Amino acid sequence: AMATTAVADVKDYEFQLVDKEVKQGEAVITVKLVHKPSGRAIPDAVIFAKRIDMAPEGMATMTEAIEQMPAQEPGVYRFKTKLTMAGRWQLSLGAKVQGETGSVESKLILKATP
């Protein structure tokens, strides 16, 4: 007989912005990957998709390069980008969580302030 372990659902995870506002220009965006039922921050996720654009302002074609930076604490992910305009930006992330099937996808809206 095979032992079955309770598996969490990939829908139980989400990215949350640590700061909803950042200064326009060179910016570091910090997000936390959270297991919603337990509130735990989840380390070692593999981020395979990342994009930042101004879709919330109706300018989805306005994108910037975004680069993942080394983590400083478990479950917290940092991205370096350049927010060229003040206004609302959308950060789209796709990630694999260790031991889970499927992927976590989040679209987060942050504001660049002048």
GROMACS .gro file of N, CA, C and O in nm:
model
  456
    1ALA      N    1   0.086  -0.120   0.000
    1ALA     CA    2   0.000   0.000   0.000
    1ALA      C    3   0.089   0.125   0.000
    1ALA      O    4   0.192   0.127   0.067
    2MET      N    5   0.046   0.224  -0.074
    2MET     CA    6   0.124   0.347  -0.079
    2MET      C    7   0.075   0.444   0.027
    2MET      O    8  -0.046   0.459   0.047
    3ALA      N    9   0.169   0.503   0.095
    3ALA     CA   10   0.130   0.603   0.195
    3ALA      C   11   0.100   0.733   0.121
    3ALA      O   12   0.174   0.774   0.034
    4THR      N   13  -0.010   0.794   0.155
    4THR     CA   14  -0.041   0.922   0.091
    4THR      C   15  -0.024   1.034   0.192
    4THR      O   16  -0.060   1.019   0.309
    5THR      N   17   0.036   1.139   0.146
    5THR     CA   18   0.052   1.253   0.236
    5THR      C   19  -0.040   1.363   0.186
    5THR      O   20  -0.070   1.370   0.068
    6ALA      N   21  -0.085   1.444   0.277
    6ALA     CA   22  -0.173   1.555   0.239
    6ALA      C   23  -0.092   1.655   0.158
    6ALA      O   24   0.013   1.699   0.203
    7VAL      N   25  -0.139   1.685   0.040
    7VAL     CA   26  -0.066   1.782  -0.041
    7VAL      C   27  -0.141   1.914  -0.038
    7VAL      O   28  -0.263   1.916  -0.048
    8ALA      N   29  -0.066   2.018  -0.028
    8ALA     CA   30  -0.129   2.149  -0.035
    8ALA      C   31  -0.163   2.174  -0.181
    8ALA      O   32  -0.109   2.110  -0.270
    9ASP      N   33  -0.251   2.265  -0.203
    9ASP     CA   34  -0.287   2.300  -0.339
    9ASP      C   35  -0.205   2.421  -0.377
    9ASP      O   36  -0.183   2.510  -0.295
   10VAL      N   37  -0.165   2.426  -0.504
   10VAL     CA   38  -0.083   2.539  -0.549
   10VAL      C   39  -0.162   2.671  -0.535
   10VAL      O   40  -0.105   2.779  -0.523
   11LYS      N   41  -0.294   2.661  -0.530
   11LYS     CA   42  -0.377   2.782  -0.511
   11LYS      C   43  -0.366   2.836  -0.369
   11LYS      O   44  -0.416   2.944  -0.338
   12ASP      N   45  -0.306   2.757  -0.280
   12ASP     CA   46  -0.289   2.802  -0.142
   12ASP      C   47  -0.171   2.897  -0.126
   12ASP      O   48  -0.142   2.943  -0.016
   13TYR      N   49  -0.101   2.924  -0.236
   13TYR     CA   50   0.016   3.011  -0.230
   13TYR      C   51  -0.009   3.140  -0.305
   13TYR      O   52  -0.079   3.139  -0.407
   14GLU      N   53   0.048   3.247  -0.255
   14GLU     CA   54   0.041   3.371  -0.332
   14GLU      C   55   0.159   3.460  -0.300
   14GLU      O   56   0.219   3.452  -0.193
   15PHE      N   57   0.191   3.544  -0.397
   15PHE     CA   58   0.293   3.646  -0.375
   15PHE      C   59   0.224   3.768  -0.318
   15PHE      O   60   0.112   3.802  -0.357
   16GLN      N   61   0.290   3.834  -0.225
   16GLN     CA   62   0.238   3.958  -0.168
   16GLN      C   63   0.348   4.062  -0.175
   16GLN      O   64   0.465   4.031  -0.149
   17LEU      N   65   0.309   4.184  -0.210
   17LEU     CA   66   0.407   4.294  -0.213
   17LEU      C   67   0.444   4.332  -0.072
   17LEU      O   68   0.357   4.347   0.014
   18VAL      N   69   0.572   4.352  -0.046
   18VAL     CA   70   0.615   4.400   0.084
   18VAL      C   71   0.592   4.552   0.090
   18VAL      O   72   0.543   4.604   0.188
   19ASP      N   73   0.624   4.620  -0.020
   19ASP     CA   74   0.597   4.764  -0.028
   19ASP      C   75   0.508   4.789  -0.149
   19ASP      O   76   0.544   4.752  -0.260
   20LYS      N   77   0.395   4.853  -0.125
   20LYS     CA   78   0.303   4.879  -0.236
   20LYS      C   79   0.341   5.006  -0.312
   20LYS      O   80   0.287   5.034  -0.418
   21GLU      N   81   0.433   5.084  -0.254
   21GLU     CA   82   0.479   5.205  -0.322
   21GLU      C   83   0.630   5.206  -0.326
   21GLU      O   84   0.695   5.174  -0.227
   22VAL      N   85   0.685   5.243  -0.440
   22VAL     CA   86   0.830   5.255  -0.454
   22VAL      C   87   0.859   5.385  -0.528
   22VAL      O   88   0.774   5.436  -0.600
   23LYS      N   89   0.978   5.436  -0.510
   23LYS     CA   90   1.018   5.558  -0.579
   23LYS      C   91   1.038   5.528  -0.727
   23LYS      O   92   1.091   5.423  -0.762
   24GLN      N   93   1.000   5.622  -0.809
   24GLN     CA   94   1.025   5.613  -0.953
   24GLN      C   95   1.177   5.607  -0.975
   24GLN      O   96   1.253   5.661  -0.896
   25GLY      N   97   1.218   5.542  -1.083
   25GLY     CA   98   1.361   5.531  -1.112
   25GLY      C   99   1.411   5.391  -1.083
   25GLY      O  100   1.336   5.295  -1.088
   26GLU      N  101   1.541   5.380  -1.049
   26GLU     CA  102   1.598   5.249  -1.015
   26GLU      C  103   1.525   5.199  -0.890
   26GLU      O  104   1.521   5.270  -0.790
   27ALA      N  105   1.470   5.080  -0.897
   27ALA     CA  106   1.389   5.034  -0.784
   27ALA      C  107   1.415   4.888  -0.754
   27ALA      O  108   1.450   4.810  -0.842
   28VAL      N  109   1.396   4.853  -0.628
   28VAL     CA  110   1.399   4.712  -0.588
   28VAL      C  111   1.260   4.681  -0.534
   28VAL      O  112   1.212   4.747  -0.443
   29ILE      N  113   1.198   4.583  -0.596
   29ILE     CA  114   1.063   4.543  -0.554
   29ILE      C  115   1.077   4.416  -0.472
   29ILE      O  116   1.142   4.320  -0.515
   30THR      N  117   1.018   4.417  -0.355
   30THR     CA  118   1.029   4.303  -0.264
   30THR      C  119   0.892   4.237  -0.249
   30THR      O  120   0.794   4.305  -0.221
   31VAL      N  121   0.889   4.106  -0.270
   31VAL     CA  122   0.764   4.031  -0.252
   31VAL      C  123   0.790   3.913  -0.161
   31VAL      O  124   0.903   3.868  -0.145
   32LYS      N  125   0.682   3.865  -0.103
   32LYS     CA  126   0.690   3.751  -0.014
   32LYS      C  127   0.602   3.643  -0.074
   32LYS      O  128   0.493   3.673  -0.123
   33LEU      N  129   0.649   3.519  -0.072
   33LEU     CA  130   0.564   3.408  -0.117
   33LEU      C  131   0.505   3.345   0.008
   33LEU      O  132   0.578   3.300   0.097
   34VAL      N  133   0.371   3.346   0.015
   34VAL     CA  134   0.303   3.304   0.137
   34VAL      C  135   0.215   3.183   0.112
   34VAL      O  136   0.147   3.173   0.010
   35HIS      N  137   0.219   3.091   0.208
   35HIS     CA  138   0.125   2.978   0.210
   35HIS      C  139   0.005   3.032   0.287
   35HIS      O  140   0.012   3.049   0.409
   36LYS      N  141  -0.104   3.062   0.217
   36LYS     CA  142  -0.218   3.132   0.279
   36LYS      C  143  -0.276   3.064   0.403
   36LYS      O  144  -0.298   3.130   0.503
   37PRO      N  145  -0.301   2.931   0.399
   37PRO     CA  146  -0.362   2.870   0.518
   37PRO      C  147  -0.278   2.884   0.645
   37PRO      O  148  -0.332   2.899   0.754
   38SER      N  149  -0.145   2.882   0.631
   38SER     CA  150  -0.061   2.886   0.751
   38SER      C  151   0.004   3.021   0.774
   38SER      O  152   0.057   3.049   0.881
   39GLY      N  153   0.005   3.105   0.668
   39GLY     CA  154   0.070   3.235   0.681
   39GLY      C  155   0.222   3.227   0.672
   39GLY      O  156   0.291   3.327   0.688
   40ARG      N  157   0.276   3.106   0.646
   40ARG     CA  158   0.421   3.088   0.639
   40ARG      C  159   0.479   3.148   0.511
   40ARG      O  160   0.417   3.137   0.405
   41ALA      N  161   0.598   3.202   0.522
   41ALA     CA  162   0.670   3.246   0.403
   41ALA      C  163   0.740   3.123   0.346
   41ALA      O  164   0.795   3.043   0.421
   42ILE      N  165   0.737   3.107   0.215
   42ILE     CA  166   0.788   2.986   0.151
   42ILE      C  167   0.920   3.015   0.079
   42ILE      O  168   0.922   3.091  -0.018
   43PRO      N  169   1.029   2.955   0.125
   43PRO     CA  170   1.158   2.979   0.061
   43PRO      C  171   1.180   2.888  -0.060
   43PRO      O  172   1.103   2.795  -0.082
   44ASP      N  173   1.285   2.917  -0.135
   44ASP     CA  174   1.335   2.830  -0.242
   44ASP      C  175   1.238   2.804  -0.357
   44ASP      O  176   1.247   2.701  -0.423
   45ALA      N  177   1.144   2.895  -0.381
   45ALA     CA  178   1.060   2.877  -0.499
   45ALA      C  179   1.144   2.913  -0.620
   45ALA      O  180   1.237   2.994  -0.610
   46VAL      N  181   1.114   2.851  -0.732
   46VAL     CA  182   1.187   2.882  -0.854
   46VAL      C  183   1.102   2.977  -0.937
   46VAL      O  184   0.993   2.942  -0.981
   47ILE      N  185   1.150   3.099  -0.951
   47ILE     CA  186   1.077   3.198  -1.029
   47ILE      C  187   1.112   3.176  -1.176
   47ILE      O  188   1.228   3.186  -1.214
   48PHE      N  189   1.013   3.142  -1.258
   48PHE     CA  190   1.044   3.115  -1.398
   48PHE      C  191   0.988   3.222  -1.490
   48PHE      O  192   1.022   3.227  -1.608
   49ALA      N  193   0.900   3.307  -1.439
   49ALA     CA  194   0.845   3.411  -1.525
   49ALA      C  195   0.836   3.539  -1.444
   49ALA      O  196   0.791   3.538  -1.330
   50LYS      N  197   0.881   3.648  -1.504
   50LYS     CA  198   0.867   3.777  -1.437
   50LYS      C  199   0.856   3.885  -1.543
   50LYS      O  200   0.923   3.880  -1.645
   51ARG      N  201   0.765   3.976  -1.518
   51ARG     CA  202   0.743   4.084  -1.614
   51ARG      C  203   0.690   4.203  -1.537
   51ARG      O  204   0.615   4.187  -1.440
   52ILE      N  205   0.731   4.320  -1.578
   52ILE     CA  206   0.673   4.440  -1.518
   52ILE      C  207   0.631   4.532  -1.631
   52ILE      O  208   0.704   4.553  -1.727
   53ASP      N  209   0.506   4.580  -1.620
   53ASP     CA  210   0.455   4.670  -1.723
   53ASP      C  211   0.354   4.766  -1.662
   53ASP      O  212   0.320   4.756  -1.544
   54MET      N  213   0.308   4.859  -1.743
   54MET     CA  214   0.214   4.959  -1.694
   54MET      C  215   0.071   4.930  -1.735
   54MET      O  216  -0.009   5.021  -1.757
   55ALA      N  217   0.036   4.802  -1.744
   55ALA     CA  218  -0.101   4.763  -1.780
   55ALA      C  219  -0.208   4.835  -1.697
   55ALA      O  220  -0.310   4.875  -1.751
   56PRO      N  221  -0.187   4.855  -1.564
   56PRO     CA  222  -0.292   4.923  -1.486
   56PRO      C  223  -0.319   5.066  -1.534
   56PRO      O  224  -0.424   5.122  -1.507
   57GLU      N  225  -0.223   5.124  -1.607
   57GLU     CA  226  -0.243   5.259  -1.660
   57GLU      C  227  -0.285   5.253  -1.808
   57GLU      O  228  -0.279   5.353  -1.879
   58GLY      N  229  -0.318   5.132  -1.855
   58GLY     CA  230  -0.359   5.116  -1.994
   58GLY      C  231  -0.241   5.115  -2.092
   58GLY      O  232  -0.257   5.137  -2.210
   59MET      N  233  -0.121   5.089  -2.038
   59MET     CA  234  -0.001   5.087  -2.123
   59MET      C  235   0.074   4.955  -2.106
   59MET      O  236   0.185   4.951  -2.055
   60ALA      N  237   0.010   4.846  -2.146
   60ALA     CA  238   0.069   4.713  -2.128
   60ALA      C  239   0.198   4.697  -2.208
   60ALA      O  240   0.282   4.613  -2.176
   61THR      N  241   0.215   4.778  -2.312
   61THR     CA  242   0.336   4.765  -2.395
   61THR      C  243   0.455   4.835  -2.332
   61THR      O  244   0.568   4.819  -2.375
   62MET      N  245   0.427   4.914  -2.227
   62MET     CA  246   0.534   4.986  -2.157
   62MET      C  247   0.596   4.889  -2.055
   62MET      O  248   0.545   4.873  -1.945
   63THR      N  249   0.700   4.820  -2.097
   63THR     CA  250   0.761   4.721  -2.007
   63THR      C  251   0.903   4.764  -1.974
   63THR      O  252   0.963   4.845  -2.044
   64GLU      N  253   0.957   4.709  -1.869
   64GLU     CA  254   1.095   4.735  -1.830
   64GLU      C  255   1.163   4.602  -1.802
   64GLU      O  256   1.096   4.504  -1.769
   65ALA      N  257   1.295   4.603  -1.810
   65ALA     CA  258   1.371   4.482  -1.775
   65ALA      C  259   1.359   4.462  -1.625
   65ALA      O  260   1.352   4.559  -1.548
   66ILE      N  261   1.356   4.336  -1.585
   66ILE     CA  262   1.347   4.306  -1.442
   66ILE      C  263   1.439   4.188  -1.413
   66ILE      O  264   1.446   4.093  -1.490
   67GLU      N  265   1.511   4.200  -1.303
   67GLU     CA  266   1.614   4.101  -1.274
   67GLU      C  267   1.598   4.055  -1.129
   67GLU      O  268   1.583   4.137  -1.038
   68GLN      N  269   1.601   3.923  -1.110
   68GLN     CA  270   1.589   3.871  -0.974
   68GLN      C  271   1.721   3.890  -0.900
   68GLN      O  272   1.828   3.870  -0.956
   69MET      N  273   1.712   3.932  -0.775
   69MET     CA  274   1.831   3.952  -0.693
   69MET      C  275   1.840   3.840  -0.590
   69MET      O  276   1.740   3.776  -0.559
   70PRO      N  277   1.959   3.820  -0.534
   70PRO     CA  278   1.973   3.715  -0.432
   70PRO      C  279   1.881   3.744  -0.311
   70PRO      O  280   1.863   3.859  -0.273
   71ALA      N  281   1.827   3.638  -0.255
   71ALA     CA  282   1.739   3.652  -0.139
   71ALA      C  283   1.821   3.688  -0.015
   71ALA      O  284   1.934   3.642  -0.001
   72GLN      N  285   1.762   3.768   0.071
   72GLN     CA  286   1.829   3.802   0.197
   72GLN      C  287   1.764   3.730   0.313
   72GLN      O  288   1.823   3.712   0.417
   73GLU      N  289   1.638   3.692   0.294
   73GLU     CA  290   1.572   3.612   0.397
   73GLU      C  291   1.479   3.513   0.329
   73GLU      O  292   1.429   3.539   0.221
   74PRO      N  293   1.457   3.396   0.393
   74PRO     CA  294   1.377   3.291   0.332
   74PRO      C  295   1.233   3.337   0.303
   74PRO      O  296   1.170   3.399   0.387
   75GLY      N  297   1.185   3.305   0.184
   75GLY     CA  298   1.047   3.338   0.149
   75GLY      C  299   1.029   3.478   0.095
   75GLY      O  300   0.919   3.516   0.055
   76VAL      N  301   1.137   3.556   0.094
   76VAL     CA  302   1.129   3.694   0.044
   76VAL      C  303   1.211   3.701  -0.085
   76VAL      O  304   1.326   3.658  -0.090
   77TYR      N  305   1.149   3.753  -0.190
   77TYR     CA  306   1.210   3.758  -0.323
   77TYR      C  307   1.223   3.903  -0.366
   77TYR      O  308   1.131   3.982  -0.347
   78ARG      N  309   1.340   3.937  -0.424
   78ARG     CA  310   1.365   4.076  -0.461
   78ARG      C  311   1.397   4.087  -0.610
   78ARG      O  312   1.465   4.003  -0.664
   79PHE      N  313   1.345   4.193  -0.669
   79PHE     CA  314   1.365   4.216  -0.812
   79PHE      C  315   1.409   4.358  -0.835
   79PHE      O  316   1.354   4.451  -0.777
   80LYS      N  317   1.508   4.371  -0.922
   80LYS     CA  318   1.560   4.503  -0.954
   80LYS      C  319   1.504   4.543  -1.089
   80LYS      O  320   1.502   4.464  -1.183
   81THR      N  321   1.455   4.666  -1.097
   81THR     CA  322   1.400   4.715  -1.222
   81THR      C  323   1.414   4.866  -1.227
   81THR      O  324   1.466   4.928  -1.133
   82LYS      N  325   1.368   4.924  -1.335
   82LYS     CA  326   1.370   5.071  -1.345
   82LYS      C  327   1.228   5.113  -1.377
   82LYS      O  328   1.173   5.075  -1.481
   83LEU      N  329   1.167   5.186  -1.285
   83LEU     CA  330   1.031   5.235  -1.308
   83LEU      C  331   1.044   5.374  -1.370
   83LEU      O  332   1.068   5.471  -1.299
   84THR      N  333   1.033   5.379  -1.502
   84THR     CA  334   1.064   5.501  -1.575
   84THR      C  335   0.957   5.609  -1.560
   84THR      O  336   0.984   5.725  -1.584
   85MET      N  337   0.836   5.570  -1.524
   85MET     CA  338   0.730   5.668  -1.508
   85MET      C  339   0.662   5.649  -1.374
   85MET      O  340   0.655   5.538  -1.323
   86ALA      N  341   0.612   5.759  -1.320
   86ALA     CA  342   0.530   5.749  -1.199
   86ALA      C  343   0.396   5.690  -1.241
   86ALA      O  344   0.353   5.707  -1.355
   87GLY      N  345   0.332   5.620  -1.149
   87GLY     CA  346   0.201   5.561  -1.179
   87GLY      C  347   0.198   5.416  -1.135
   87GLY      O  348   0.285   5.370  -1.062
   88ARG      N  349   0.094   5.346  -1.179
   88ARG     CA  350   0.076   5.208  -1.136
   88ARG      C  351   0.144   5.112  -1.233
   88ARG      O  352   0.128   5.121  -1.354
   89TRP      N  353   0.219   5.019  -1.176
   89TRP     CA  354   0.289   4.915  -1.252
   89TRP      C  355   0.236   4.780  -1.206
   89TRP      O  356   0.198   4.763  -1.090
   90GLN      N  357   0.237   4.686  -1.298
   90GLN     CA  358   0.194   4.550  -1.264
   90GLN      C  359   0.313   4.455  -1.272
   90GLN      O  360   0.380   4.449  -1.373
   91LEU      N  361   0.337   4.387  -1.161
   91LEU     CA  362   0.443   4.286  -1.156
   91LEU      C  363   0.376   4.150  -1.171
   91LEU      O  364   0.290   4.115  -1.091
   92SER      N  365   0.412   4.077  -1.277
   92SER     CA  366   0.356   3.943  -1.299
   92SER      C  367   0.465   3.842  -1.270
   92SER      O  368   0.576   3.854  -1.322
   93LEU      N  369   0.433   3.746  -1.184
   93LEU     CA  370   0.531   3.645  -1.146
   93LEU      C  371   0.474   3.506  -1.165
   93LEU      O  372   0.356   3.482  -1.140
   94GLY      N  373   0.559   3.415  -1.208
   94GLY     CA  374   0.523   3.274  -1.214
   94GLY      C  375   0.631   3.199  -1.138
   94GLY      O  376   0.749   3.228  -1.154
   95ALA      N  377   0.591   3.105  -1.054
   95ALA     CA  378   0.690   3.034  -0.973
   95ALA      C  379   0.648   2.890  -0.950
   95ALA      O  380   0.530   2.858  -0.951
   96LYS      N  381   0.749   2.806  -0.928
   96LYS     CA  382   0.726   2.668  -0.888
   96LYS      C  383   0.761   2.659  -0.741
   96LYS      O  384   0.866   2.708  -0.699
   97VAL      N  385   0.676   2.595  -0.664
   97VAL     CA  386   0.702   2.572  -0.523
   97VAL      C  387   0.753   2.429  -0.510
   97VAL      O  388   0.695   2.338  -0.569
   98GLN      N  389   0.860   2.411  -0.433
   98GLN     CA  390   0.917   2.277  -0.414
   98GLN      C  391   0.808   2.181  -0.369
   98GLN      O  392   0.734   2.209  -0.276
   99GLY      N  393   0.800   2.065  -0.438
   99GLY     CA  394   0.707   1.961  -0.394
   99GLY      C  395   0.563   1.982  -0.436
   99GLY      O  396   0.477   1.903  -0.401
  100GLU      N  397   0.533   2.090  -0.510
  100GLU     CA  398   0.395   2.113  -0.553
  100GLU      C  399   0.386   2.097  -0.703
  100GLU      O  400   0.479   2.128  -0.775
  101THR      N  401   0.270   2.052  -0.749
  101THR     CA  402   0.247   2.044  -0.894
  101THR      C  403   0.182   2.175  -0.936
  101THR      O  404   0.112   2.237  -0.857
  102GLY      N  405   0.205   2.213  -1.059
  102GLY     CA  406   0.146   2.338  -1.106
  102GLY      C  407   0.234   2.455  -1.065
  102GLY      O  408   0.339   2.437  -1.005
  103SER      N  409   0.188   2.573  -1.099
  103SER     CA  410   0.270   2.689  -1.065
  103SER      C  411   0.186   2.798  -1.003
  103SER      O  412   0.065   2.805  -1.022
  104VAL      N  413   0.253   2.882  -0.927
  104VAL     CA  414   0.187   2.994  -0.862
  104VAL      C  415   0.201   3.112  -0.956
  104VAL      O  416   0.310   3.145  -1.001
  105GLU      N  417   0.089   3.176  -0.989
  105GLU     CA  418   0.098   3.293  -1.074
  105GLU      C  419   0.030   3.409  -1.003
  105GLU      O  420  -0.081   3.395  -0.954
  106SER      N  421   0.099   3.519  -0.997
  106SER     CA  422   0.042   3.636  -0.931
  106SER      C  423   0.064   3.759  -1.017
  106SER      O  424   0.166   3.772  -1.084
  107LYS      N  425  -0.033   3.848  -1.012
  107LYS     CA  426  -0.019   3.980  -1.073
  107LYS      C  427  -0.037   4.080  -0.960
  107LYS      O  428  -0.140   4.082  -0.895
  108LEU      N  429   0.066   4.157  -0.935
  108LEU     CA  430   0.064   4.251  -0.822
  108LEU      C  431   0.074   4.392  -0.875
  108LEU      O  432   0.152   4.420  -0.966
  109ILE      N  433  -0.002   4.480  -0.815
  109ILE     CA  434   0.001   4.619  -0.861
  109ILE      C  435   0.070   4.706  -0.757
  109ILE      O  436   0.035   4.703  -0.639
  110LEU      N  437   0.171   4.779  -0.804
  110LEU     CA  438   0.240   4.869  -0.714
  110LEU      C  439   0.241   5.006  -0.776
  110LEU      O  440   0.212   5.023  -0.894
  111LYS      N  441   0.275   5.104  -0.695
  111LYS     CA  442   0.272   5.241  -0.743
  111LYS      C  443   0.411   5.301  -0.737
  111LYS      O  444   0.480   5.289  -0.636
  112ALA      N  445   0.451   5.360  -0.848
  112ALA     CA  446   0.579   5.433  -0.850
  112ALA      C  447   0.547   5.579  -0.822
  112ALA      O  448   0.460   5.638  -0.885
  113THR      N  449   0.613   5.633  -0.722
  113THR     CA  450   0.589   5.772  -0.685
  113THR      C  451   0.704   5.859  -0.731
  113THR      O  452   0.819   5.814  -0.731
  114PRO      N  453   0.676   5.983  -0.772
  114PRO     CA  454   0.782   6.071  -0.824
  114PRO      C  455   0.884   6.102  -0.718
  114PRO      O  456   0.856   6.095  -0.600
   0.00000   0.00000   0.00000
